[in-house]
Coordinates of C-alpha atoms and ligand atoms in Angstrom, one line a residue:
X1415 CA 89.0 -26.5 95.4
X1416 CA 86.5 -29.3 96.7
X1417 CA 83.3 -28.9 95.0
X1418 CA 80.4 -30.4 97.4
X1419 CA 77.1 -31.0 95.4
X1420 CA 73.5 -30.1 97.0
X1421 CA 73.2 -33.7 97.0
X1422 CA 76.3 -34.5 99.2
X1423 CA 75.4 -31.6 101.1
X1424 CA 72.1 -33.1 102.1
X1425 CA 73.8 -36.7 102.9
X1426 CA 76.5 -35.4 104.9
X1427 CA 74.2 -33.6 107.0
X1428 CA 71.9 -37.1 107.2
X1429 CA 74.8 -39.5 108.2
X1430 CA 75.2 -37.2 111.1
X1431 CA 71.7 -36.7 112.3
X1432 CA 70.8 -39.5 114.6
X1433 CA 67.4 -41.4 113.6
X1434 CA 67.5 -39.9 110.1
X1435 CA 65.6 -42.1 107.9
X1436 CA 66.9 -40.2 104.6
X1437 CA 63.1 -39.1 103.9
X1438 CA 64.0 -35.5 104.7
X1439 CA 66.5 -35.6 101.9
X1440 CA 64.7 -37.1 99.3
X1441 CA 61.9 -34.5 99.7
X1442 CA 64.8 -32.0 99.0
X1443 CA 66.1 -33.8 96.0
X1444 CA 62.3 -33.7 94.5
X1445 CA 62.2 -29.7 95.3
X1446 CA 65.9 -29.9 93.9
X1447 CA 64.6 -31.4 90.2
X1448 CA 61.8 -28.9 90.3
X1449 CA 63.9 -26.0 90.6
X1450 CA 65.9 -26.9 87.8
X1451 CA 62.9 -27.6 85.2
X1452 CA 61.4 -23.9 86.4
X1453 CA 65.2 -22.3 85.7
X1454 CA 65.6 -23.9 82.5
X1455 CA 61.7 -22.3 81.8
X1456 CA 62.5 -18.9 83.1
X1457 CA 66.1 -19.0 81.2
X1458 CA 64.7 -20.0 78.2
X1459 CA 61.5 -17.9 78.5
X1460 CA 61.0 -15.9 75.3
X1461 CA 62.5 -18.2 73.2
X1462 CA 61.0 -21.0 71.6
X1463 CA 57.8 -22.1 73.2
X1464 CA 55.3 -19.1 73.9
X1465 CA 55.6 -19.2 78.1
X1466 CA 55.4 -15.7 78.4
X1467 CA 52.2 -13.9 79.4
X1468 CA 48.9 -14.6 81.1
X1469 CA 47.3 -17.9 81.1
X1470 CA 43.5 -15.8 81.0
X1471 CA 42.8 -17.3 84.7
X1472 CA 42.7 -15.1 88.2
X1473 CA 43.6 -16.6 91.3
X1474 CA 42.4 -16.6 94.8
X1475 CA 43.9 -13.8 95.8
X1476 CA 42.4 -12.0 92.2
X1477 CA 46.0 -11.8 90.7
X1478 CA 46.2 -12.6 87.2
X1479 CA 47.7 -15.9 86.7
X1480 CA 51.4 -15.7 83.8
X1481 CA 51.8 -19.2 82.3
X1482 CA 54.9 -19.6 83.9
X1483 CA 53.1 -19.3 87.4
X1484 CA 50.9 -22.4 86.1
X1485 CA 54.2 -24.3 85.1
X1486 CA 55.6 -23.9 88.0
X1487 CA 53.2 -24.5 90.5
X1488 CA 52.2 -27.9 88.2
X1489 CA 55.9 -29.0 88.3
X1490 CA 56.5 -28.6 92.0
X1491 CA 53.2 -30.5 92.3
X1492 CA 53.9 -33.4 90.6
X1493 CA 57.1 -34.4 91.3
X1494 CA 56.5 -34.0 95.1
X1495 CA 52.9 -35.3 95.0
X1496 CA 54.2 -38.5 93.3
X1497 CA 57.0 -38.1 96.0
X1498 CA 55.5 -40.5 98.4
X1499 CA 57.3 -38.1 101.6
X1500 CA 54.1 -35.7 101.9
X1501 CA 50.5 -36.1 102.7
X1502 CA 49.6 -32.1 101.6
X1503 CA 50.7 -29.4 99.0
X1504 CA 49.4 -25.8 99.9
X1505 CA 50.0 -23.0 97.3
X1506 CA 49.7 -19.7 96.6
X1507 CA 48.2 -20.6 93.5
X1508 CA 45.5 -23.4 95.0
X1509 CA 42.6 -21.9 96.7
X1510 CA 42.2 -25.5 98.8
X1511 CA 45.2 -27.5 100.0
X1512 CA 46.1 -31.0 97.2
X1513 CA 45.2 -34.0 99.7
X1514 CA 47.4 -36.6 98.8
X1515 CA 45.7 -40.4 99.0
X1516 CA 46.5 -42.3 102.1
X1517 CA 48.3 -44.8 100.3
X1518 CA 50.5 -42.3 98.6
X1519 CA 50.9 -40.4 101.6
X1520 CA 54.2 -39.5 103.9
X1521 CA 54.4 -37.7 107.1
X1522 CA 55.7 -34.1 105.7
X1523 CA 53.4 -30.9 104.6
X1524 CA 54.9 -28.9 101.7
X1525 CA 54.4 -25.5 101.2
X1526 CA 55.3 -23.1 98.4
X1527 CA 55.0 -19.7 96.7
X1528 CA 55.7 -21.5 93.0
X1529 CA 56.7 -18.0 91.5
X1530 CA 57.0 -15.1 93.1
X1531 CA 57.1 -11.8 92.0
X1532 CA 56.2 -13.3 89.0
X1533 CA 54.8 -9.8 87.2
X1534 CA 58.7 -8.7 86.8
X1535 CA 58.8 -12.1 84.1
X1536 CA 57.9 -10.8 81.1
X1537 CA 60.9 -7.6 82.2
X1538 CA 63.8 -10.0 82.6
X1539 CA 64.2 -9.3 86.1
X1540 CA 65.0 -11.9 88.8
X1541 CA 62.4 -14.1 90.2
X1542 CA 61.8 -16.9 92.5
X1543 CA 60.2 -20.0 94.3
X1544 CA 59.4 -19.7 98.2
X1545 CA 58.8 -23.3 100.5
X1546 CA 58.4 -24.7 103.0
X1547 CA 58.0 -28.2 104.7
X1548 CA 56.0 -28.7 107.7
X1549 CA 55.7 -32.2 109.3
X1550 CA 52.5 -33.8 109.6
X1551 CA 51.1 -32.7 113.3
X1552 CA 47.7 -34.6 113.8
X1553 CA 47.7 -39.1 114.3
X1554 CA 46.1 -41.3 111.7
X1555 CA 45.7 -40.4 107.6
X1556 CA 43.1 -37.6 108.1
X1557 CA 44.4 -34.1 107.2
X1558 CA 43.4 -31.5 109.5
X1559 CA 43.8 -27.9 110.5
X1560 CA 46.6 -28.6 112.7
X1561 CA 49.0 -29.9 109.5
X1562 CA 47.8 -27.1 107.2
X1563 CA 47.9 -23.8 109.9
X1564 CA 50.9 -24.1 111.7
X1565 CA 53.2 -21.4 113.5
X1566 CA 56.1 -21.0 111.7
X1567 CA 58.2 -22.0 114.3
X1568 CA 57.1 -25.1 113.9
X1569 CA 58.8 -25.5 110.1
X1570 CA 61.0 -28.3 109.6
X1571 CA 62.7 -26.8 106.9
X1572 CA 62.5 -23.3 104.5
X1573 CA 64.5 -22.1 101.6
X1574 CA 64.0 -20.5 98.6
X1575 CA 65.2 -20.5 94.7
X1576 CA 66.2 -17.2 93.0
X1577 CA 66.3 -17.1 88.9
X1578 CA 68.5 -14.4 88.8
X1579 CA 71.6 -13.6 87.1
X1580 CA 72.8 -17.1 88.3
X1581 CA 69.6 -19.8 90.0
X1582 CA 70.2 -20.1 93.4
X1583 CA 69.0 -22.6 95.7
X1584 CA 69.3 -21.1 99.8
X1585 CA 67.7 -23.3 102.8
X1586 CA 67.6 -24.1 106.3
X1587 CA 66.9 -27.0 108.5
X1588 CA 67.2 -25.2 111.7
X1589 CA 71.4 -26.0 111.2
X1590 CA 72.5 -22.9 109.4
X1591 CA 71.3 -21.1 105.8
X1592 CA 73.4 -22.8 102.9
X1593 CA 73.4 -21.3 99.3
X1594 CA 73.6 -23.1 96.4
X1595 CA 75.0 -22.1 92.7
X1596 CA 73.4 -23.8 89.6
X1597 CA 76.5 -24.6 87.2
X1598 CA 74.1 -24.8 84.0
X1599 CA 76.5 -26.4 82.1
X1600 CA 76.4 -29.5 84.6
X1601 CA 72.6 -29.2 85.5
X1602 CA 74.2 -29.3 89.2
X1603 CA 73.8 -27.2 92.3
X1604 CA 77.1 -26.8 94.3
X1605 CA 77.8 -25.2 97.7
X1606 CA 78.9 -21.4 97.4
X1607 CA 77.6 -19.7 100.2
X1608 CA 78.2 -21.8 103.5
X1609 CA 76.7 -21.0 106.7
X1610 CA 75.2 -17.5 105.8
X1611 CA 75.1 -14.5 108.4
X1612 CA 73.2 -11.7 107.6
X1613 CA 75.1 -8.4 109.0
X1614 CA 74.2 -6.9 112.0
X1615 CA 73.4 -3.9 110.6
X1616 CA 73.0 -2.2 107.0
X1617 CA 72.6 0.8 104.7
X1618 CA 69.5 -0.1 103.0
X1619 CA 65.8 0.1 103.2
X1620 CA 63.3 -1.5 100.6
X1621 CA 59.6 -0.2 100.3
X1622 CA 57.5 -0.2 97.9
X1623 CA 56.9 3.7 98.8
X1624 CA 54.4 4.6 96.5
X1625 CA 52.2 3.6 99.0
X1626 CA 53.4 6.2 101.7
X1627 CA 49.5 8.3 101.3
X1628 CA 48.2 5.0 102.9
X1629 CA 50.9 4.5 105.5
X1630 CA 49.7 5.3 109.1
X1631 CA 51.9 8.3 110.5
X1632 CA 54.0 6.0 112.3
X1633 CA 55.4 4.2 109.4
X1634 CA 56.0 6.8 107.8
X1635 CA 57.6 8.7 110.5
X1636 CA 60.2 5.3 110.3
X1637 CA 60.8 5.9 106.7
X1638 CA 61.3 9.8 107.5
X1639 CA 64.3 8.2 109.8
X1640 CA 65.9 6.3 107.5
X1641 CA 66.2 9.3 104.9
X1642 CA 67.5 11.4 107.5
X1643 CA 71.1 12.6 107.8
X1644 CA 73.2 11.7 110.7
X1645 CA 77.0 10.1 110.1
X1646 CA 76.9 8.3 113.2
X1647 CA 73.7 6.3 112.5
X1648 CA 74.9 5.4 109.3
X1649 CA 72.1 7.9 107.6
X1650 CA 70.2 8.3 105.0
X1651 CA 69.7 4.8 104.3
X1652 CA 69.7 3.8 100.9
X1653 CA 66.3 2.7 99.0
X1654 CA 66.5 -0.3 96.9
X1655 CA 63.2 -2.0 95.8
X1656 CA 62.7 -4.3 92.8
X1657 CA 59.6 -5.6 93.6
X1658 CA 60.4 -8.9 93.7
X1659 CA 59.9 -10.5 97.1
X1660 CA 62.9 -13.3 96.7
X1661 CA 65.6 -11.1 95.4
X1662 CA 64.7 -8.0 97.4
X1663 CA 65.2 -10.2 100.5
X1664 CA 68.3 -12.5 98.7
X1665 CA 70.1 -8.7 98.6
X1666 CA 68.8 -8.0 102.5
X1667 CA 70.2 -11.6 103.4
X1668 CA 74.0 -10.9 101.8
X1669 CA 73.8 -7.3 102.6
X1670 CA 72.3 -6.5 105.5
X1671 CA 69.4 -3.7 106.1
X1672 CA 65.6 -4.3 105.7
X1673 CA 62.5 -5.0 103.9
X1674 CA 59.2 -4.1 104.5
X1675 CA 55.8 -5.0 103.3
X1676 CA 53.6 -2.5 106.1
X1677 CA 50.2 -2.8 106.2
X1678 CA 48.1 0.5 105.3
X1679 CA 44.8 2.1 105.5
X1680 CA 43.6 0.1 102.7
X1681 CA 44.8 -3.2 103.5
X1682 CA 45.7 -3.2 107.1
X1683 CA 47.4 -7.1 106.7
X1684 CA 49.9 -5.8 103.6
X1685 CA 49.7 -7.8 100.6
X1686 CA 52.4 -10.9 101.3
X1687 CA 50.9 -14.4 102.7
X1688 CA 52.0 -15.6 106.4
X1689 CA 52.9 -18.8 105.3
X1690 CA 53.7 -18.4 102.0
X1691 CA 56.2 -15.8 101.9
X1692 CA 56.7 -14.3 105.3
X1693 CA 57.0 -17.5 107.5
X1694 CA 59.9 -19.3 105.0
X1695 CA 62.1 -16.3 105.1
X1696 CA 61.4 -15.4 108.7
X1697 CA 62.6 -18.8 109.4
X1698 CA 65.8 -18.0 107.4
X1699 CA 66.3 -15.0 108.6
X1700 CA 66.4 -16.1 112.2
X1701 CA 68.6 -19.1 111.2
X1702 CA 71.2 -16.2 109.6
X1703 CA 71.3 -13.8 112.6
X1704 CA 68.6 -11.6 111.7
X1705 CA 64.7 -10.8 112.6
X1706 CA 61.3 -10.8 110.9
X1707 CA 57.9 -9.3 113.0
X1708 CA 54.8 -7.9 111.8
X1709 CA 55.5 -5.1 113.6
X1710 CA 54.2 -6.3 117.0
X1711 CA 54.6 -10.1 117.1
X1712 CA 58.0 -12.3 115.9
X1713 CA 56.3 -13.8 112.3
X1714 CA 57.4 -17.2 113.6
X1715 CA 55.0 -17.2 116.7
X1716 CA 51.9 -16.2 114.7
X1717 CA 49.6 -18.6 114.8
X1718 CA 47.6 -18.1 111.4
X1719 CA 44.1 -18.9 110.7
X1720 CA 43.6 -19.5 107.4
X1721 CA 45.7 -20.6 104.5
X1722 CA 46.3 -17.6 102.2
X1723 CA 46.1 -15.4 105.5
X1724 CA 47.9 -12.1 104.8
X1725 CA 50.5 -10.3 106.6
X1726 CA 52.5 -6.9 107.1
X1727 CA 56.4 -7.9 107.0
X1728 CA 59.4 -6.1 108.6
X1729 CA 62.3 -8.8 107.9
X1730 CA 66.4 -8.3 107.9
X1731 CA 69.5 -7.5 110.0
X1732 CA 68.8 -7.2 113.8
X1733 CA 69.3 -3.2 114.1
X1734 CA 66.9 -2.3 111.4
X1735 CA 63.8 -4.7 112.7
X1736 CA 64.8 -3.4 116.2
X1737 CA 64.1 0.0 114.6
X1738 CA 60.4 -1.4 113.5
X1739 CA 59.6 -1.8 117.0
X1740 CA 60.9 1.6 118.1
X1741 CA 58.9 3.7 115.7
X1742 CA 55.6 0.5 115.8
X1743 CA 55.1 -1.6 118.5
X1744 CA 52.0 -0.6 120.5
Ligands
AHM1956 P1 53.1 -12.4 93.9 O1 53.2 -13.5 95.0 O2 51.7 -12.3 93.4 O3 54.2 -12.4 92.9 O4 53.2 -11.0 94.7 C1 54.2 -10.8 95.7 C2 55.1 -9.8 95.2 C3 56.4 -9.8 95.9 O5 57.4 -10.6 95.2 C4 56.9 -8.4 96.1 O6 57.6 -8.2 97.2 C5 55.5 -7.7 96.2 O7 54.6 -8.5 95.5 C6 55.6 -6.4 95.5 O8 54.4 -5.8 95.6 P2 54.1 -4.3 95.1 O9 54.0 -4.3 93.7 O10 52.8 -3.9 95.8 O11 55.2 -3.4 95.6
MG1957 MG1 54.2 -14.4 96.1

């Protein structure tokens, strides 16, 4: 069997795009070498060095910040700062956006998520890295509003890294979603899940539904649906929910069925970030056959207003998000 590298991936697909300059791949190979320094971390986390744990800082959002959320956020943030291909870093660890210097700069925007779900690390469960790249909207050096808030339609490129029982690079250009394997004997990504689909349809729902007293009735009345009995429907769905926003939605991808992040009556935007974590796998999803809205409006048209702007998320196959707008749309 033909083994095709990341790396040849990335080429093939740049020899046959007309006016490619080859910066595009490079800025994948830099995101490509920080994935591998945070999966040798997380593999080796608990021996050895002590990288388990809480660093003693909060973040914007008022999360406690775990040592390997500080790794990983630095690591991303060197090797594509020093990139040369990008002219602003946002984070869901930085309260501003990381300017890069004029002379340093290049014409991409690169977004990330540096660890997510990263309060499962010290539990061995699988965790993950969220980007993606933007390219640089407004003329001359400045950065301006109009490179930092874009729609995420406008993405050039998304993907994410799971830690799990294997690392897993998955991403889109707007030409398919690829999945990558990390052989860690090689230190090499290779090509194992081509052109990913996400089914039609599936069996399982994923809630975090220890919320439900702060649902509004008609959330609730969805999740009342999905528990229901009825053979022809497929029903009651099955609940699966780890809690961990990369391989909650790496299952939905491969599997089908849906995950949601509502927003209730405490926090009527949810807890996940627009373009953080909802916009990157919207993008993805769409790419694979599926859907992503906040309940009213497609994630990828939402224009958002601020950086670390919140949203509720209903993301997956097309019959369960189609469902979302039965039992939510105004
Ligand atoms: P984080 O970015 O601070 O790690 O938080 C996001 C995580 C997601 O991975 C996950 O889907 C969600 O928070 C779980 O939230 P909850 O504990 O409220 O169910
Ligand atoms: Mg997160």
């Amino acid at each position: 069997m033909e083994r095709i590298t990341l790396i040849q991936h990335l080429r093939r697909r740049q020899n046959m795009a007309e006016g490619a300059t080859g910066e595009f791949t490079s800025l994948m190979m830099e995101i490509l070498v920080a994935a591998k320094f945070v999966s040798l971390q997380v593999n080796n986390a608990g021996l050895g060095e002590d990288i388990l744990g809480l660093t003693g800082r909060v973040n914007i959002q008022g999360e406690e910040v775990q040592k390997l959320d500080e790794y990983a956020n630095e690591i991303f943030t060197k090797l594509l700062g020093n990139s040369g291909l990008i002219c602003a870093i946002t984070s869901e660890e930085y309260d501003k956006p990381v300017i890069i210097p004029p002379d340093q700069a290049g014409k991409y925007v690169f977004t990330m998520d540096p660890l997510d779900g990263s309060s499962n690390i010290d539990v061995n469960v699988s965790i993950g890295t969220i980007f993606s790249i933007y390219r640089k909207q407004s003329p001359g050096n400045e950065v301006t509003d109009d490179d930092l808030l874009q729609k995420g339609s406008q993405q050039v490129a998304s993907g994410y890294i799971v830690y799990g029982s294997s690392t897993m690079f998955v991403y889109t250009s707007g030409e398919g979603v690829h999945g990558f394997t990390l052989d860690p004997s090689l230190g090499e990504f290779f090509l194992s899940h081509s052109d990913i689909k996400i089914p039609e349809s599936g069996t399982t729902y994923s809630i975090n539904e220890g919320n439900i007293e702060t649902w509004e009735e008609p959330q609730k009345n969805l999740v009342d649906y999905m528990k229901e009995t009825d053979k022809e429907t497929q029903r009651p769905y099955k609940l699966r929910y780890i809690g961990s926003l990369v391989s909650d939605f790496h299952r939905t991808l491969l599997k089908g069925g849906i995950f949601m992040y509502p927003g209730d009556q405490k926090n009527p935007q949810g807890k996940l970030r627009y373009a953080f974590e909802a916009a990157p796998l919207a993008f993805i999803v769409e790419h694979a056959g599926g859907k992503a809205t906040n309940g009213q409006t497609r994630i990828l048209d939402i224009q958002p207003s601020e950086i670390h702007q919140r949203t509720p998320l209903f993301i997956g196959s097309t019959r369960e998000v189609d469902l979302v707008d039965r039992f939510l749309k105004k």
